[in-house]
Short mmCIF file of C-alpha atoms and ligand atoms in Angstrom, two decimals:
data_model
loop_
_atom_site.label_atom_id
_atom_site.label_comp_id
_atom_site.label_asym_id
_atom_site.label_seq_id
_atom_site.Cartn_x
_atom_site.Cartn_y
_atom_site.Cartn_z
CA UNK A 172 91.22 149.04 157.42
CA UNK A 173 90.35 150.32 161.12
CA UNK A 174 86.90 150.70 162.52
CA UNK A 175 86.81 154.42 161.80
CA UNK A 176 86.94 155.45 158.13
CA UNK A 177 87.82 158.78 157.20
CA UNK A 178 86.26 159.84 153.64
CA UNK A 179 87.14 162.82 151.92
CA UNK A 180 84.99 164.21 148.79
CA UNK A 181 86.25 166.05 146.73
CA UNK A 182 84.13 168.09 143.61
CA UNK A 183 80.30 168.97 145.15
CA UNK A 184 78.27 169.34 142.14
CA UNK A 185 74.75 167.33 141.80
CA UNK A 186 76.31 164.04 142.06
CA UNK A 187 78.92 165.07 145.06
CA UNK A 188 76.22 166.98 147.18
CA UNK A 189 73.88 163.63 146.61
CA UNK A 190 76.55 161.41 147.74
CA UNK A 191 77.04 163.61 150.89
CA UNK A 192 73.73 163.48 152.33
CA UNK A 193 73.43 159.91 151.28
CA UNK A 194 76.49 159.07 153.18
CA UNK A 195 75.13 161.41 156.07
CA UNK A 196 71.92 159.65 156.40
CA UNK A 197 72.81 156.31 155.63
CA UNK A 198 75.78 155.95 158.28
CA UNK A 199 74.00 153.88 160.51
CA UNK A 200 72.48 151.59 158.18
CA UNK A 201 76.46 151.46 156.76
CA UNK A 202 77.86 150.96 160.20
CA UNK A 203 75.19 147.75 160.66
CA UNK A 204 76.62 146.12 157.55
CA UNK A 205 79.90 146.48 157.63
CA UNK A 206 81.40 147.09 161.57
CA UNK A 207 82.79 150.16 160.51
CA UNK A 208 82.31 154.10 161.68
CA UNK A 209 82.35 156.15 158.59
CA UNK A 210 82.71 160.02 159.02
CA UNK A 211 83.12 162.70 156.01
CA UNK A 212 86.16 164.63 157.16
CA UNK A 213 86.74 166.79 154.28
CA UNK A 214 85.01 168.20 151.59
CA UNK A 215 86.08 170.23 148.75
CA UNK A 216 84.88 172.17 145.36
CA UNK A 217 85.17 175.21 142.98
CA UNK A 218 82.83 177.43 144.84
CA UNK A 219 82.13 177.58 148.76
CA UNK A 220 79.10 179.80 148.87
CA UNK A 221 77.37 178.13 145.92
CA UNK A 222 73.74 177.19 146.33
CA UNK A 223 73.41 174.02 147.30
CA UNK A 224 70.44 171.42 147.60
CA UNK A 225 71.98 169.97 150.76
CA UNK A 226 73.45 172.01 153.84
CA UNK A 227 77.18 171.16 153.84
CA UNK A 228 79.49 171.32 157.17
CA UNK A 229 81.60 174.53 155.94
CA UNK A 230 84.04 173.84 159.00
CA UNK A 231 85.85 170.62 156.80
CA UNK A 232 85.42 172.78 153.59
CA UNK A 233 88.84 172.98 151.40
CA UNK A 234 89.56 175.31 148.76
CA UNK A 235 92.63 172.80 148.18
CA UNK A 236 91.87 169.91 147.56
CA UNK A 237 95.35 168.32 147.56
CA UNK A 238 95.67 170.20 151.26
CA UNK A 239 93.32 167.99 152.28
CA UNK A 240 95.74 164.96 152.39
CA UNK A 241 98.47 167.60 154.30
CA UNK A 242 96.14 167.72 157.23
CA UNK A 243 93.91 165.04 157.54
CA UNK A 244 94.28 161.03 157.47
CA UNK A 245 92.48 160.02 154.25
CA UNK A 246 90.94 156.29 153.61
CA UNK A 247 88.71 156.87 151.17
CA UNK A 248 88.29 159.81 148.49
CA UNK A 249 85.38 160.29 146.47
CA UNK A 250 86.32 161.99 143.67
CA UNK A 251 83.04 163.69 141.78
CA UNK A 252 84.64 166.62 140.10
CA UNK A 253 84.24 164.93 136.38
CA UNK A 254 87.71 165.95 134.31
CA UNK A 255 89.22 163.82 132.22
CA UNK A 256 92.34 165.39 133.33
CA UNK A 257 93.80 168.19 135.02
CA UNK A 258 92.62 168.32 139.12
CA UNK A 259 90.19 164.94 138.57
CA UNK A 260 93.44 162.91 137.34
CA UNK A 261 95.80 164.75 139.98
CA UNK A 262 93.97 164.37 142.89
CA UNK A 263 93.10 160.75 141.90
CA UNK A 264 97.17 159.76 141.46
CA UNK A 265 98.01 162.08 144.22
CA UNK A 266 95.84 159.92 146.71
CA UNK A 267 96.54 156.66 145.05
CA UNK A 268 100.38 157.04 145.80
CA UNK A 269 99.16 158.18 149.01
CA UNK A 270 97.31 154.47 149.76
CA UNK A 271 94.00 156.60 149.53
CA UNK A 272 91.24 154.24 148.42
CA UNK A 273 89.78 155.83 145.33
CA UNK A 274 85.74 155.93 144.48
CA UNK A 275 84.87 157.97 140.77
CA UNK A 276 81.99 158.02 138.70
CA UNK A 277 84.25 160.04 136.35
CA UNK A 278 84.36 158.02 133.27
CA UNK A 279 86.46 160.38 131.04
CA UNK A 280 89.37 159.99 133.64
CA UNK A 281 88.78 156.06 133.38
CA UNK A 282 88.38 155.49 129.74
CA UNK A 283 91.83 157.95 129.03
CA UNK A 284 93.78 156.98 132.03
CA UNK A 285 92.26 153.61 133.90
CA UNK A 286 95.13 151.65 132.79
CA UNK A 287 97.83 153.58 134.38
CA UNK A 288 95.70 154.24 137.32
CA UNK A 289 94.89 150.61 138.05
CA UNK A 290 98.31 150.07 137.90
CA UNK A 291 99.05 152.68 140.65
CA UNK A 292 96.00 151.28 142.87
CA UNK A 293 97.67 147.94 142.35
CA UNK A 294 101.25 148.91 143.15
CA UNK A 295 99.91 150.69 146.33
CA UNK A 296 97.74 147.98 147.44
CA UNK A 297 94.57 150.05 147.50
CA UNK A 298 91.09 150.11 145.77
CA UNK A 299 90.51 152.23 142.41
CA UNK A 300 86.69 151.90 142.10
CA UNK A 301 84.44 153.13 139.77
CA UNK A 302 81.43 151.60 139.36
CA UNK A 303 79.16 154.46 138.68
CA UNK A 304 81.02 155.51 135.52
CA UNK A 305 78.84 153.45 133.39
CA UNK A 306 75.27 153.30 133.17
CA UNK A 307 74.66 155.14 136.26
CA UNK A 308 73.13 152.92 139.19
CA UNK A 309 73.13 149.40 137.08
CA UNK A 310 75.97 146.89 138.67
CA UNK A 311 77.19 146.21 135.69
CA UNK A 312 80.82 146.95 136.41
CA UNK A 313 80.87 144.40 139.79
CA UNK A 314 78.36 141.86 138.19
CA UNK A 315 81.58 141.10 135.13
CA UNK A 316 84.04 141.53 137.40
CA UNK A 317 82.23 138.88 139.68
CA UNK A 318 79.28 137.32 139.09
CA UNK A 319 80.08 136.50 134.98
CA UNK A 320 84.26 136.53 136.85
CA UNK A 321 84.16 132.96 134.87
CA UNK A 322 82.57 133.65 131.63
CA UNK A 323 83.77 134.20 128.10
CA UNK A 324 81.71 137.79 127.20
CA UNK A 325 82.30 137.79 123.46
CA UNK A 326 80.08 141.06 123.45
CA UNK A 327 78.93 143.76 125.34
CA UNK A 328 76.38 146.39 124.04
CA UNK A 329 73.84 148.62 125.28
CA UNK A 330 71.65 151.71 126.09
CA UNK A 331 74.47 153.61 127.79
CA UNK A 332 73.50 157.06 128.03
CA UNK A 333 70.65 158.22 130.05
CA UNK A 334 70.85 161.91 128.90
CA UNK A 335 70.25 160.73 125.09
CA UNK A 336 67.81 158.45 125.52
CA UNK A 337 65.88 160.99 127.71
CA UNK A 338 65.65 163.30 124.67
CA UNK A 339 64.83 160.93 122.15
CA UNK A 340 62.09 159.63 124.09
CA UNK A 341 60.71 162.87 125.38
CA UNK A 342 60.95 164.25 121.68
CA UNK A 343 58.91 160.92 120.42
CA UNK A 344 56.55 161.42 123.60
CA UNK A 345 56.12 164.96 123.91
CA UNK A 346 56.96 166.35 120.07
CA UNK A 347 58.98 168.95 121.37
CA UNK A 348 62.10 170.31 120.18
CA UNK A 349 65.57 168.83 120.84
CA UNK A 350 66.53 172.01 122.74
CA UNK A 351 63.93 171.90 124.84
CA UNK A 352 63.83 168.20 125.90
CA UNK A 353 67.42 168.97 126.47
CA UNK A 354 66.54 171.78 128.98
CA UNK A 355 64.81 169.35 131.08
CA UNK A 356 67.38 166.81 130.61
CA UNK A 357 69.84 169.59 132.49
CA UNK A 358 67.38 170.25 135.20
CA UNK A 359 66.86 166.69 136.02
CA UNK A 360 70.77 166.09 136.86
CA UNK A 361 71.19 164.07 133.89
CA UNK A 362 73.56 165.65 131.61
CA UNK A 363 77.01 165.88 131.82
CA UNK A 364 78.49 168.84 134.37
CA UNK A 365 78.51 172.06 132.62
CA UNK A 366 78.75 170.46 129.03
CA UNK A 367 76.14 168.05 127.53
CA UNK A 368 78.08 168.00 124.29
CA UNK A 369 79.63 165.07 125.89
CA UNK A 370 76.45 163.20 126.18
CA UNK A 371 75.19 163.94 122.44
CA UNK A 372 77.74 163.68 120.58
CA UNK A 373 78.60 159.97 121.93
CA UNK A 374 81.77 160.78 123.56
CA UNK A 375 80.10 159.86 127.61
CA UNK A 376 78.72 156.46 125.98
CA UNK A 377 82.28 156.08 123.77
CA UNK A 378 83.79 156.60 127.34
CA UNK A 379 81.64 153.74 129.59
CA UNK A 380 82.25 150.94 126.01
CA UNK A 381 85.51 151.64 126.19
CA UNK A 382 85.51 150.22 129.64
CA UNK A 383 82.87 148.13 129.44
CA UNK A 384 84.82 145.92 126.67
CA UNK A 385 88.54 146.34 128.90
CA UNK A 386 86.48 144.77 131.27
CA UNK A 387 84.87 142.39 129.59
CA UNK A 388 87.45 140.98 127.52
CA UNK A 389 90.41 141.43 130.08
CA UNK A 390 91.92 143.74 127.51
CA UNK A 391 93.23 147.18 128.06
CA UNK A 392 91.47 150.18 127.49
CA UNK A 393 91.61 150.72 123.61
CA UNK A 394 92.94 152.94 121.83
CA UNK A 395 91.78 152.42 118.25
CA UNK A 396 89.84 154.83 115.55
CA UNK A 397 86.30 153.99 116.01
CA UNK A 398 82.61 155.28 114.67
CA UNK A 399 81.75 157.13 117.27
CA UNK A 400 78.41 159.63 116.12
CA UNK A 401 76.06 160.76 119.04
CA UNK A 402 72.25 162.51 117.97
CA UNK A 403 73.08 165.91 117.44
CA UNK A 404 71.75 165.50 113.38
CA UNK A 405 68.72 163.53 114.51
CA UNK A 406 65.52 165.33 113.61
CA UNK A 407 62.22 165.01 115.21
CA UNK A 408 61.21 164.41 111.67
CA UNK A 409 63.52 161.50 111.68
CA UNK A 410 61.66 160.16 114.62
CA UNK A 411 58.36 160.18 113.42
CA UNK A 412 59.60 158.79 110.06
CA UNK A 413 61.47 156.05 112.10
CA UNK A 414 57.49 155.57 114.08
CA UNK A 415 55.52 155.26 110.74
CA UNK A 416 58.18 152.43 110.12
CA UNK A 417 57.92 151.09 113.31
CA UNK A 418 61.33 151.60 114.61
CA UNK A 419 62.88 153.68 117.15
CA UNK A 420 66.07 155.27 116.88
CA UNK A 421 68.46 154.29 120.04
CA UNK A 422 71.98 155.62 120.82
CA UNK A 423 73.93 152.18 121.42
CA UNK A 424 76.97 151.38 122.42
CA UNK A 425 78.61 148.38 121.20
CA UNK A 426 81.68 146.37 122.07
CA UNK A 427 82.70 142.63 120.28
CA UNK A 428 85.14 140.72 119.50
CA UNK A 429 84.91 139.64 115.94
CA UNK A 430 87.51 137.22 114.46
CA UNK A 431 89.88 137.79 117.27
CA UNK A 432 90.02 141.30 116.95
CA UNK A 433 88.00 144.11 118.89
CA UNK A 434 85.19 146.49 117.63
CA UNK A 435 83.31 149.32 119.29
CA UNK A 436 81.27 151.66 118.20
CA UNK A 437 78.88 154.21 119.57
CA UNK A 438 76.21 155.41 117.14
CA UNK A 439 72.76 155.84 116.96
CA UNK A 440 70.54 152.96 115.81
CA UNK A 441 67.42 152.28 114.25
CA UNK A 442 65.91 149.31 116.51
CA UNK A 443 62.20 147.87 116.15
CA UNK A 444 59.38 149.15 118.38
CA UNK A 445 58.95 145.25 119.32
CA UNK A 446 62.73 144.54 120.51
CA UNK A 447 63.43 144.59 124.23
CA UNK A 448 66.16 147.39 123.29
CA UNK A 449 63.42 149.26 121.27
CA UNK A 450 61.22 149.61 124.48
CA UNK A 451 64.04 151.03 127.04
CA UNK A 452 63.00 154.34 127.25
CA UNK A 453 63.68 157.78 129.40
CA UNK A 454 66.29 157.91 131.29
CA UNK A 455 66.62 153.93 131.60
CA UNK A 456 70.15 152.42 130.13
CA UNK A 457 70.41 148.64 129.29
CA UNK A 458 73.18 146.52 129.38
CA UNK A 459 73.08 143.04 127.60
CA UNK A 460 76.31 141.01 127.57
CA UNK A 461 76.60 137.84 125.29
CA UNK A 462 79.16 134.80 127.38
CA UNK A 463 79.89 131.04 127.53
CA UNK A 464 78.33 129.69 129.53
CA UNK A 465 76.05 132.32 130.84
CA UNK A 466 74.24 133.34 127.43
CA UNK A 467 72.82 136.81 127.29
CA UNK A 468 72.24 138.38 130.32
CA UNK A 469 70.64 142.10 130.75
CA UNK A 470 71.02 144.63 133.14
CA UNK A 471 68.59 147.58 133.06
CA UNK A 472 68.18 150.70 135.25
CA UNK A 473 68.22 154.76 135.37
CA UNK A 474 71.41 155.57 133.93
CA UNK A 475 72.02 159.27 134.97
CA UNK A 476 71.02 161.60 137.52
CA UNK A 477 72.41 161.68 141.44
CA UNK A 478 70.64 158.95 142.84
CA UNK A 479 71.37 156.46 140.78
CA UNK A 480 74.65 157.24 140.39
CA UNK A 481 74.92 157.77 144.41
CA UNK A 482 73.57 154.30 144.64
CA UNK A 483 76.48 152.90 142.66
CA UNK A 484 79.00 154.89 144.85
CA UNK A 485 77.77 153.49 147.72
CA UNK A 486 78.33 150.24 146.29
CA UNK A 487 81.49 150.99 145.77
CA UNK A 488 81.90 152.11 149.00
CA UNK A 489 80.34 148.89 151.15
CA UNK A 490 82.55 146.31 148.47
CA UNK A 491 85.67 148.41 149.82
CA UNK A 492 84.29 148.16 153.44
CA UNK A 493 84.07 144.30 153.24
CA UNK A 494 86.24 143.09 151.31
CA UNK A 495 89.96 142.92 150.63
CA UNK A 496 92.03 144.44 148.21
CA UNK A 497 90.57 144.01 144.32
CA UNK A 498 91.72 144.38 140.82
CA UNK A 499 90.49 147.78 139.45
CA UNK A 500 89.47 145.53 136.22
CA UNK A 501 88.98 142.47 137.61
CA UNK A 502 92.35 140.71 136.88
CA UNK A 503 96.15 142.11 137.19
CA UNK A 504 96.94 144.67 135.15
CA UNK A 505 99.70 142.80 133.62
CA UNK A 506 97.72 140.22 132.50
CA UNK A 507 95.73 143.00 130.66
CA UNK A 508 96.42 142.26 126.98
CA UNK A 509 95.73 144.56 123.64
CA UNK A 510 94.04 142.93 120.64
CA UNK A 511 93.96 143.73 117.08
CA UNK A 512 91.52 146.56 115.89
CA UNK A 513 88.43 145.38 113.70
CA UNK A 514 88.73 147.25 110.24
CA UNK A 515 85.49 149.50 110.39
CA UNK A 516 84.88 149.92 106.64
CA UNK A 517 84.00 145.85 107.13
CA UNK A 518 81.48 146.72 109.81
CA UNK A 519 77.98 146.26 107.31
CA UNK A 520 74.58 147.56 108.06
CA UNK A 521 71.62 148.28 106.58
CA UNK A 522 70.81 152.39 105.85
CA UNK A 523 68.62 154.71 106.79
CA UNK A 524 69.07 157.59 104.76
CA UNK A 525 67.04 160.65 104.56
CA UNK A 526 67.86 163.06 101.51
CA UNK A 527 66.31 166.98 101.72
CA UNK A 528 66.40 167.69 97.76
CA UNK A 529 65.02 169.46 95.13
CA UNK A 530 61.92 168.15 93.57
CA UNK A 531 63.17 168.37 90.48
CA UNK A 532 64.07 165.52 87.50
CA UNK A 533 66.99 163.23 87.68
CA UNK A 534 67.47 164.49 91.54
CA UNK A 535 65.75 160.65 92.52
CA UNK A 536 68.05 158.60 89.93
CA UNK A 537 71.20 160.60 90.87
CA UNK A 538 70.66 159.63 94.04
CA UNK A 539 69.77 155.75 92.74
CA UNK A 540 72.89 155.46 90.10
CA UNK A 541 75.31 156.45 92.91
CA UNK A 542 73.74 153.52 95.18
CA UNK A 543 73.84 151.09 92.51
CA UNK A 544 77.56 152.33 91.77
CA UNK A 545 78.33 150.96 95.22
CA UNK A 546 76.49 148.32 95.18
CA UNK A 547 74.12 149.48 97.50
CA UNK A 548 70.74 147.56 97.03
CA UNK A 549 67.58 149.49 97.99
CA UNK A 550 65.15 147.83 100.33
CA UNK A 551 62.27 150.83 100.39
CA UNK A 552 61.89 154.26 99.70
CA UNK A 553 59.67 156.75 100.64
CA UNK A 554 59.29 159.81 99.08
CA UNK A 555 57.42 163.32 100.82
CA UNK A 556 56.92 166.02 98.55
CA UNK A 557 56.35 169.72 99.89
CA UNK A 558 54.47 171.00 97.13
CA UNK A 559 54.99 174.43 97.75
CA UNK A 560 58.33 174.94 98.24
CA UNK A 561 58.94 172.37 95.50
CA UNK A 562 61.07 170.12 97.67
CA UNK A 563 61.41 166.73 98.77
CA UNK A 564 61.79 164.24 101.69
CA UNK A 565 63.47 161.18 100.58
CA UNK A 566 63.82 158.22 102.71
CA UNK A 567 65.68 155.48 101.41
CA UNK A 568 65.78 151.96 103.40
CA UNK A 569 68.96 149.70 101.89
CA UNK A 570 70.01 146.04 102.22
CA UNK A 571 72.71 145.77 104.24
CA UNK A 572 76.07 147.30 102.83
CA UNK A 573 79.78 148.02 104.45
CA UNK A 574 80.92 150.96 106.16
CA UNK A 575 83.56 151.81 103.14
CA UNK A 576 80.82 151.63 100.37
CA UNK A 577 78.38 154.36 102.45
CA UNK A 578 81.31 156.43 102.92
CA UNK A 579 82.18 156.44 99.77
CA UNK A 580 78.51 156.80 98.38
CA UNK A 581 78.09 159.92 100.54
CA UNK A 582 80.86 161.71 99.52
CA UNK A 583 79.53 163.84 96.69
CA UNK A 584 76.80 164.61 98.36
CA UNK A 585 77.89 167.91 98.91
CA UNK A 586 75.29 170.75 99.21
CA UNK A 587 74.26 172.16 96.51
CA UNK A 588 71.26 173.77 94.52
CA UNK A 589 69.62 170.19 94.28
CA UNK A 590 70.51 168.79 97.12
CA UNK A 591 69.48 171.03 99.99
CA UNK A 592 71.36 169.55 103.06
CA UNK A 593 73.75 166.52 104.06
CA UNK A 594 71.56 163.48 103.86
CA UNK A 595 70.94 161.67 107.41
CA UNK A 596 72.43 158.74 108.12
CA UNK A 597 71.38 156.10 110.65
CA UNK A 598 72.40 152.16 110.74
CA UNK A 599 69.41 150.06 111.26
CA UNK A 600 70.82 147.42 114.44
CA UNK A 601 70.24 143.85 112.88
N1 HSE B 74 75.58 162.04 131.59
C1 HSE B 74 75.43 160.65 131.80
C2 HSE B 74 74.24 160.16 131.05
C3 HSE B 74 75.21 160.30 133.23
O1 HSE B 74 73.44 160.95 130.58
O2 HSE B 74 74.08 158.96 130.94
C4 HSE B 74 76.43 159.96 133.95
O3 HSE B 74 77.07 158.86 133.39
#
């Protein structure tokens, strides 16, 4: 690469507009470090005359992105615009083939298309980076790909979504409503660009597993039928339950290989108040890998929001600055084998289930008979009665039991004049 870089970014939403002052202000410092003379020649996004926290230089403004690469020599984009597809993945390809280095955050485009754009990195001999697509400014991403580079990870799991966590804290903290925590959550740069149903309902912490474990196992990205359940049916009553218990519910991501064959999930977890895991709270994300000869090893840091996730950009950035060419996922991408899916009705947990009912007879041993049916042993129950509307909270703690059997246990628990709403589910985590 020459002495002057030219860095186009494209998509100048909280993370992009972050990045831009960051790479502004920090030019010097960059220049010191690595011999080289950045300059941000083009910028592009949706709106020009949006409000903006930083002043941007309107004169290298696109409408066009792709025009961008028409007029002006490119070396590295930054691609912040977020889609899983459409102008995220077409810009991305269009400046791969074009030898454009490539820095994302955007973890959707990763997890659905890294193989195939690792590939094209590879083919054209440039960088495909994309460290701050997981877990927001933890190294997690360069630390496998070099400082565990010799290990055997046989698991990778985590606190992987900063959003999440956010609200489940602030709701235990605060006792305020989901929608409001999630308000804040917004307003703090931590959700998801224009749709946090992403970060709730798992799919952003599916996303960073997915290449979490691709990395970690020098597999390609998977495409298997997984549990994936975010916290959109978590109560703040569930919470407080989970508190009297002393446990904490968690939204974790986890990726293993069991047997030979590969298992990730992403669902919400009931964790102890004592574990390290139990005690990473607000925004903070966690990542503990398990390898030979390393042992467990945990990375923890803020997980969402601009500057974190400018901070791992910049990484990105300096790493392409020094170094050579690199492997998107740390080795060739032909090397990069699939492995056998893990049968998830094997996967075997203990319950948390929490039943709205009736208070009426037989409503406690219906519930009972069709746990015994399954073979479902119970641990502890609680039960709440609310006198006056003669209802019931039931809490029921179970030994541990396999994914089919609670399916299968939960299916007739349709609602009905007894049983006032679909009971809770959430898998206590060892
Ligand atoms: N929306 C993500 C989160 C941040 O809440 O963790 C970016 O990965």
């Amino acid at each position: 690469m020459n002495k002057n870089v030219n860095i186009a970014i494209v998509g100048l939403g909280q993370v992009g507009i972050y990045l831009y002052n960051e790479l502004k202000s920090k030019k010097r410092e960059i220049e010191i470090k690595t011999g080289k003379n950045i300059n941000i020649v083009a910028i592009s996004a949706k709106n020009r005359n949006k409000k903006r926290r930083f002043k941007i230089n309107k004169k290298i403004f696109y409408s066009n992105p792709l025009k961008i690469f028409k007029e002006k020599k490119i070396d590295i984009l930054f691609e912040s615009i977020g889609q899983s597809d459409g102008i995220s993945k077409k810009i991305v390809e269009y400046a791969l083939k074009k030898k454009v280095n490539v820095i994302t955050p955007n973890k959707a485009l990763i997890a659905k298309h890294g193989d195939k754009l690792a590939k094209l990195a590879e083919k054209n001999k440039v960088n495909l980076e994309f460290e701050a697509s997981v877990a927001g400014g933890i190294p997690i991403l360069r630390t496998i790909k070099e400082g565990l580079s010799t290990n055997k990870i046989n698991k990778v799991y985590g606190i992987l979504n900063g959003t999440t966590n956010y609200i489940l804290s602030e709701m235990e903290n605060s006792n305020e409503t989901f929608e409001k925590v999630l308000q804040k959550a917004q307003k703090l740069g931590y959700a998801e660009p224009g749709n946090p149903k992403l970060d709730l309902n798992g799919f952003d912490a599916f996303a960073k597993i997915k290449i979490l474990s691709a990395l970690s196992f020098n597999t390609k990205i998977s495409k298997n039928n997984c549990i994936m359940e975010g916290i959109e049916n978590i109560k703040l009553q569930d919470i407080k339950i989970a508190s009297q218990l002393g446990l904490r519910v968690k939204l974790l991501g986890i990726a293993e290989i069991v047997k030979n064959q590969l298992f990730e999930t992403v669902h919400p977890c009931l964790v102890s108040k004592n574990s390290y895991i139990g005690n990473v709270n607000g925004v903070m994300n966690a990542v503990i890998t398990e390898g030979r000869p390393v042992g467990e090893s945990v990375l923890q840091g803020e997980g969402a929001g601009p500057g974190p996730t400018s901070s791992s950009l910049l990484s990105d950035l300096m790493s392409i600055l020094l170094g050579n060419i690199k492997y998107p996922f740390g080795i060739s991408s032909n090397k990069r084998k699939s492995i056998k899916p893990f049968n998830n009705n094997n996967y075997s947990n203990s319950l948390y289930l929490r039943f709205e009912v009736k208070d009426k007879q037989g409503v406690l041993s219906l519930i009972t008979n069709r746990l015994s049916k399954f073979k479902i042993s119970v641990k502890r129950i609680i039960q709440t009665p609310d006198k006056k509307n003669k209802k019931a909270t039931i809490v029921i703690i179970t030994h541990k039991t396999t994914e089919i059997n609670v399916r299968n246990f939960l299916s007739i628990f349709k609602k009905n004049k007894n049983i006032l709403k679909f009971p809770t589910l959430i898998r206590l985590y060892n």
